[in-house]
Coordinates of C-alpha atoms in Angstrom, one line a residue:
Chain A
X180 CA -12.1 156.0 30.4
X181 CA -10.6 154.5 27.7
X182 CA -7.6 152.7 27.5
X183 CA -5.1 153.1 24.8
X184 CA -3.7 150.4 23.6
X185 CA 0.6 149.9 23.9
X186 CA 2.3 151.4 20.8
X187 CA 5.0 149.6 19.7
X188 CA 8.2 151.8 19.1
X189 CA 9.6 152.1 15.3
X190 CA 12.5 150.3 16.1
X191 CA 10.5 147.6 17.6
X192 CA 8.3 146.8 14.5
X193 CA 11.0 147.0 12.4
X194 CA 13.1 144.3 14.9
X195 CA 10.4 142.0 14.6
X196 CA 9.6 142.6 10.0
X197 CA 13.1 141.6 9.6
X198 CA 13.3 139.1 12.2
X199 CA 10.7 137.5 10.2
X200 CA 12.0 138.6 6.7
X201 CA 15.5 137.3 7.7
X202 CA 13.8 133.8 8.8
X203 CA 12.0 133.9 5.1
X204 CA 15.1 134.6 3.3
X205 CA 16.8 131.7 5.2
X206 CA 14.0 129.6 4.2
X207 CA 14.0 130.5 0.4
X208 CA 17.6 130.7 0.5
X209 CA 17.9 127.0 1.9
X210 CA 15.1 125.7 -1.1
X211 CA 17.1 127.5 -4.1
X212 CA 20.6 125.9 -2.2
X213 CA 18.7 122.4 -2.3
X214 CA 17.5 123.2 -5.7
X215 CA 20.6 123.6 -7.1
X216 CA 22.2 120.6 -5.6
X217 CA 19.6 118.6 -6.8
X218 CA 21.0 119.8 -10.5
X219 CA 17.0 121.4 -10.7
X220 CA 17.6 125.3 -10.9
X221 CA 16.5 126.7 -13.2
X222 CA 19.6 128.7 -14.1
X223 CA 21.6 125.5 -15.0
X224 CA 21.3 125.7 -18.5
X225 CA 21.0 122.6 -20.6
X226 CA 24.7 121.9 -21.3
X227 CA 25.8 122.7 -17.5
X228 CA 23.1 120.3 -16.6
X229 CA 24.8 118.0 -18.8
X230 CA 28.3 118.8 -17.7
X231 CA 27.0 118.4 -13.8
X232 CA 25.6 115.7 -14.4
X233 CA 28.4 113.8 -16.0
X234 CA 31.0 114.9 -13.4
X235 CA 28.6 113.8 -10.6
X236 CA 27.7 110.3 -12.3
X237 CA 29.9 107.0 -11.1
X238 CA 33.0 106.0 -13.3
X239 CA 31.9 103.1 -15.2
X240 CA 34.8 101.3 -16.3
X241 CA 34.6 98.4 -18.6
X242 CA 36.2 95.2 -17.1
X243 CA 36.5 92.1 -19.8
X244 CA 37.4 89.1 -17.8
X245 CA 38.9 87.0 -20.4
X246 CA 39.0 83.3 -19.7
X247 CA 41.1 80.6 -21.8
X248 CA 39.1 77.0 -21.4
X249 CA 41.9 74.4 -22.4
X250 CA 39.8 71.7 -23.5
X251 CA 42.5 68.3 -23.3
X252 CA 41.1 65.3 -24.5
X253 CA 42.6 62.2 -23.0
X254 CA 42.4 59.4 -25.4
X255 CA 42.5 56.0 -23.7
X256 CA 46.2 54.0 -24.2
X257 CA 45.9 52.3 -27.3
X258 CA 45.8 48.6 -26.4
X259 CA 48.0 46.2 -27.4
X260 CA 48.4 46.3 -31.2
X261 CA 48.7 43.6 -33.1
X262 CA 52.6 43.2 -34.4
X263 CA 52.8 44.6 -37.7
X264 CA 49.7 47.0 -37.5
X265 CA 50.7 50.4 -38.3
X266 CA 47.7 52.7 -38.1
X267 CA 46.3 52.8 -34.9
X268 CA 43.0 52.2 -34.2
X269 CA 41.0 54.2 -32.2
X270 CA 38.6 52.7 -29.8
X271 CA 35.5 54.3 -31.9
X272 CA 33.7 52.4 -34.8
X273 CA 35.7 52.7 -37.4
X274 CA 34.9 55.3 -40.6
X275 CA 32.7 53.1 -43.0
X276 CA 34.4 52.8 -46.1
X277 CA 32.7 54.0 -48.8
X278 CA 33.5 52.5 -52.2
X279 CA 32.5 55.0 -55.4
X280 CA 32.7 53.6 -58.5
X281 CA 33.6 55.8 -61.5
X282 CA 31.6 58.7 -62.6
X283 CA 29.1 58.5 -65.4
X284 CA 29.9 61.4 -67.9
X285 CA 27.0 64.0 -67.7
X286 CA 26.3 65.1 -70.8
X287 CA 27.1 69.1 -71.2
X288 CA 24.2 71.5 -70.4
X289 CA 22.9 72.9 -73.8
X290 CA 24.2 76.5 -74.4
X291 CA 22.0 79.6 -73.2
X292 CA 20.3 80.9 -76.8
X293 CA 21.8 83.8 -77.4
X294 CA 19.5 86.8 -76.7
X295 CA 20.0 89.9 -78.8
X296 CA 18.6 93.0 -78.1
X297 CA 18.1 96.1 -79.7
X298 CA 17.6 99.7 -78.7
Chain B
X194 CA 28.0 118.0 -6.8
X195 CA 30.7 119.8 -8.6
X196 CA 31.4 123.4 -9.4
X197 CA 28.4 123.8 -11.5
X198 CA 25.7 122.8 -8.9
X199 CA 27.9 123.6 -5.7
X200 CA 25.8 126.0 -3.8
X201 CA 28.5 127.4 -2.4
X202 CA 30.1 128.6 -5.4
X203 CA 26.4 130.5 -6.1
X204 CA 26.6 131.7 -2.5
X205 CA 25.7 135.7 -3.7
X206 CA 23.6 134.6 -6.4
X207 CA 21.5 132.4 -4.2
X208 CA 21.1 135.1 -2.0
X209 CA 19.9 138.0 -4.3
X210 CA 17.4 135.6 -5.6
X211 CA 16.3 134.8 -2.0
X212 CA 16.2 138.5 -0.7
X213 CA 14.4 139.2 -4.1
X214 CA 11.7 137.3 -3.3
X215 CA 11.4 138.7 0.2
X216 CA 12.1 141.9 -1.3
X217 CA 8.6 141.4 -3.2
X218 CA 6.5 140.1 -0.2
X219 CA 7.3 143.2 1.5
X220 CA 6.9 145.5 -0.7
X221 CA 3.2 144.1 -1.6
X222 CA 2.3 144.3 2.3
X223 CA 3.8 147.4 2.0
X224 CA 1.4 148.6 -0.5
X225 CA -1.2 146.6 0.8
X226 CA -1.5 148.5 3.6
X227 CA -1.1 151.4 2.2
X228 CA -3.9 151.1 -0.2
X229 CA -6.2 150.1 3.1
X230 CA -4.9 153.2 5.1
X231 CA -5.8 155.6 1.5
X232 CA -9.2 153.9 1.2
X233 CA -10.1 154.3 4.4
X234 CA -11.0 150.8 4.8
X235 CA -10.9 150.8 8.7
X236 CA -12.3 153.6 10.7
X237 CA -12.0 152.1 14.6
X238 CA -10.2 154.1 16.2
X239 CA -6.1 153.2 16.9
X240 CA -6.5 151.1 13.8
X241 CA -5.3 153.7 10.5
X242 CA -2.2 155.0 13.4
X243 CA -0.9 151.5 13.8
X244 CA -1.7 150.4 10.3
X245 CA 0.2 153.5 9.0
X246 CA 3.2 152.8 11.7
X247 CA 3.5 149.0 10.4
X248 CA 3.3 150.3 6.6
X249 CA 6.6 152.5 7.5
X250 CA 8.2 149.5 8.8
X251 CA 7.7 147.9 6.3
X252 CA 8.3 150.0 3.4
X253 CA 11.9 150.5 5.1
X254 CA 12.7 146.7 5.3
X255 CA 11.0 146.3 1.8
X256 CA 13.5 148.9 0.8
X257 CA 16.3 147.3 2.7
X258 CA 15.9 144.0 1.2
X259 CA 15.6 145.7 -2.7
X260 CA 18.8 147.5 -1.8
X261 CA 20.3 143.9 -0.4
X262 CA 18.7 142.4 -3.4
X263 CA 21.0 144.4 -6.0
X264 CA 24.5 144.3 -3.9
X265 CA 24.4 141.4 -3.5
X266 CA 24.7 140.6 -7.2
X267 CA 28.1 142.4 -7.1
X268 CA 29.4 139.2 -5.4
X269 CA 28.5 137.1 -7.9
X270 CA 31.4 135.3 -10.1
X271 CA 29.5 134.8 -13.2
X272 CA 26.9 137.6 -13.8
X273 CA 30.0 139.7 -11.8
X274 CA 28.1 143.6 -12.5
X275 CA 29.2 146.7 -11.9
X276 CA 28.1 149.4 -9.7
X277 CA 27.0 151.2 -12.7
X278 CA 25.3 148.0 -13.5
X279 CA 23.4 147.6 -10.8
X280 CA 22.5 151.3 -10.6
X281 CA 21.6 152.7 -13.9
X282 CA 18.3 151.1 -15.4
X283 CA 18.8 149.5 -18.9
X284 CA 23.1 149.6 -17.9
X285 CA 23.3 145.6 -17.1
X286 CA 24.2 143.3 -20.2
X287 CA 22.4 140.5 -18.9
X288 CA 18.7 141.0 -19.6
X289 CA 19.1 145.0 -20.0
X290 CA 15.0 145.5 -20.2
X291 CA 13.7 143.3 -17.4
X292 CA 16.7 144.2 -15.4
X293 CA 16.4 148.1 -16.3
X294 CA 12.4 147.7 -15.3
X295 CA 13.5 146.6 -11.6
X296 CA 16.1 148.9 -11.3
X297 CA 13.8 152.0 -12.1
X298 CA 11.1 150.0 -9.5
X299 CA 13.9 150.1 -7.2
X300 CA 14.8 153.6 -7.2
X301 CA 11.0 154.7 -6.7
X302 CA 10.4 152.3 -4.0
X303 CA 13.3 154.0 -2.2
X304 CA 12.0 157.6 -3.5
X305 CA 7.8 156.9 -2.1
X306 CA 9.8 155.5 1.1
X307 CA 11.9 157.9 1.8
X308 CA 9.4 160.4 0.6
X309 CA 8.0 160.2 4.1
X310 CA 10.7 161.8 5.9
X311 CA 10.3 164.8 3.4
X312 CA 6.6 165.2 4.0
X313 CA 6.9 168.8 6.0
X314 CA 9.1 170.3 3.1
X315 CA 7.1 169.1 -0.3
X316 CA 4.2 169.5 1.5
X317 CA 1.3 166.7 2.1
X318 CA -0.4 167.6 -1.6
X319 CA 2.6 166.4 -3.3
X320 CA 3.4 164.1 -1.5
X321 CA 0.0 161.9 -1.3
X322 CA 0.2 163.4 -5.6
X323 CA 3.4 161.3 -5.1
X324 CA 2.8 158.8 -2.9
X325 CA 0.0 157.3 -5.3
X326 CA 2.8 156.1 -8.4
X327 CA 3.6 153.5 -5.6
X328 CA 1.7 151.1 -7.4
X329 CA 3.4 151.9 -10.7
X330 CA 6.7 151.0 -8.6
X331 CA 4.9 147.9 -7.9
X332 CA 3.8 147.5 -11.3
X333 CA 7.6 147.2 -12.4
X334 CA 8.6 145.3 -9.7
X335 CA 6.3 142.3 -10.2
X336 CA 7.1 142.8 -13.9
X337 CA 10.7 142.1 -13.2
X338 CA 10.2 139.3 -11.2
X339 CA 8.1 137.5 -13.7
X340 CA 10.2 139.0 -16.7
X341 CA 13.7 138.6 -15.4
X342 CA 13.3 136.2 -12.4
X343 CA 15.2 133.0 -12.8
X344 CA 11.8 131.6 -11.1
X345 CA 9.7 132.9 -12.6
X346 CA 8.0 129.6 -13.8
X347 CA 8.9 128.2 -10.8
X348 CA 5.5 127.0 -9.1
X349 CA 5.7 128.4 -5.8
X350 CA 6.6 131.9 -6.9
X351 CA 3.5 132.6 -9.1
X352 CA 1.9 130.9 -6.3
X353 CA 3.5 133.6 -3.9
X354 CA 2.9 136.7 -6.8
X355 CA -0.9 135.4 -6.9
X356 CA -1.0 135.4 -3.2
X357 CA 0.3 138.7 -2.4
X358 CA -1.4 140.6 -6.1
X359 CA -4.7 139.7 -5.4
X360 CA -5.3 142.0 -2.3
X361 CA -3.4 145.0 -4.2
X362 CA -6.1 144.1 -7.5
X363 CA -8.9 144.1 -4.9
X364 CA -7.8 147.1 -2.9
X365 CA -6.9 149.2 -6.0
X366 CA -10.0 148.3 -7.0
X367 CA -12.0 149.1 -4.2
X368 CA -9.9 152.8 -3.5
X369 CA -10.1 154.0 -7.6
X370 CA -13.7 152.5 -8.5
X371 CA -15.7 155.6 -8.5
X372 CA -18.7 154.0 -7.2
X373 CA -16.8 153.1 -4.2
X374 CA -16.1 156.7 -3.3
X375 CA -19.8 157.2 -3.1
X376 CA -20.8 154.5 -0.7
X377 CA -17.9 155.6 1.7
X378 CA -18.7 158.2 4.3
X379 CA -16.2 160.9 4.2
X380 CA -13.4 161.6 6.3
X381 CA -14.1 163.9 9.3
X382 CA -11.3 166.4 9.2
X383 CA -10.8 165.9 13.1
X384 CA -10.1 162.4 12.4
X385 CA -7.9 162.7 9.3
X386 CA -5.8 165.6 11.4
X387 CA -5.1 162.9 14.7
X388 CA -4.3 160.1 12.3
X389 CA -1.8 162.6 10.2
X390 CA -0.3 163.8 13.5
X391 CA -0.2 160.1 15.2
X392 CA 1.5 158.6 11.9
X393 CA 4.2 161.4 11.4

């Protein structure tokens, strides 16, 4: 005797094909989503890749901290000039004095010779 | 993300993509098996019955998902097609030829499906004369997935259209090679009659 094996009904079959086609198309359906989140679809052209890519990139906005040194040099309280002295005198050496005597005349440079040229 | 790269402003679009490629899976098992069942690959007994009862399953979800595959385009904001458009082969403005190719695949997957249900009135010559030009519907459907298919260079698609061509190429093979026919033993007519009457 043989035994014949269960038959599974039309309706059956076709529950459990798209049970598993339905889990397929979630499963390509959630990669393409991903995909296109992660700006790598393939229909995202160039310039919409662009454009995406600018909107979803941080502000950067330029901040120029602008600081003002005030450099305020103390000079010491001049001590006690002598009566009559005018000019201050700083603490530092003095500026050496330098005593130029009158320029020698240098003779003139002779003059260029005069190149003509033809043609 | 923004408007460009929100999935849910590509909800449909996502979708038709998705069911496509499920659309294509089942439609190769679908022709898979149906190549086995026509080559007489498997003569134990129970096995062509359940094979041929699991190829009809199929085929109708394959054609299911083609059918989802194209109205679910008419959701779509930006392509945004027509009936017309998703109906008549060559109609669509967006890539007329690829698009036209797996429309016309479309409509014969449904045809050899539905064909089926016919069988009593066209009578079994014509049909199994037109049951065999399921490969040609094949034919134009991987064409428009590789032609028109927005991943189409995507890695793990060819990977999938390798994967599920391979055993049509061999099977093909196998069933139109003449030498093949010789080394077969033929069908008993007993046995070809109880699979007929199990399958219809």
């Amino acid at each position: 005797m043989t035994r014949r094996s269960p038959r599974r009904s039309l309706p059956a079959t076709l529950a459990v094909i798209a049970s598993l086609s339905g889990a397929a198309f979630l499963g390509v359906f959630g990669g393409l989503s991903y995909q296109m989140a992660k700006l790598k679809d393939p229909t995202l052209g160039p310039k919409a890749r662009a454009l995406a890519a600018a909107a979803n990139a941080p502000v950067n906005r330029r901040i120029v901290k602008r600081t003002v040194v005030v450099r305020k040099v103390r000079r010491p309280a001049p001590a006690t000039a002598p009566a009559g002295a005018g000019i201050p005198v700083s603490a530092s050496a003095p500026a050496p004095v330098v005593v130029q005597s009158a320029p020698v005349p240098v003779p003139a440079p002779p003059p260029a010779p005069v190149v003509t040229r033809t043609s | 993300m923004n408007g460009y790269t929100d999935p849910n402003q590509h909800l449909f679009w996502l979708a038709s993509r998705s069911l496509g490629v499920v659309a294509i899976v089942l439609l190769s098992a679908s022709v898979t098996i149906g190549i086995f069942l026509s080559g007489r690959i498997s003569r134990r007994p129970g096995v062509p019955a359940r094979l041929k009862h699991w190829h009809e399953a199929i085929a109708l979800t394959a054609t299911a998902a083609i059918a989802g595959h194209e109205l679910l385009l008419l959701g779509d904001k930006f392509l945004h097609p027509s009936l017309r458009d998703i109906a008549v082969p060559f109609a669509m403005s967006h890539q007329p030829v690829w698009t036209g190719v797996g429309i016309i695949g479309g409509w014969l997957a449904a045809i050899f499906t539905f064909s089926f249900y016919v069988r009593k009135w066209i009578g079994n010559k014509a049909w199994r004369w037109l049951h065999r030009w399921t490969l040609g519907a094949y034919i134009l459907a991987v064409a428009h997935t590789i032609g028109s298919g927005t991943d189409a260079r995507a890695p793990w698609l060819i990977a999938i259209v390798i994967a599920i061509t391979t055993p049509i190429v061999f099977g093909a093979t196998y069933r139109f090679l003449p030498a093949s026919r010789e080394t077969r033993p033929p069908a008993r007519p007993a046995r070809a009659r109880a699979v007929a009457q199990a399958g219809s």
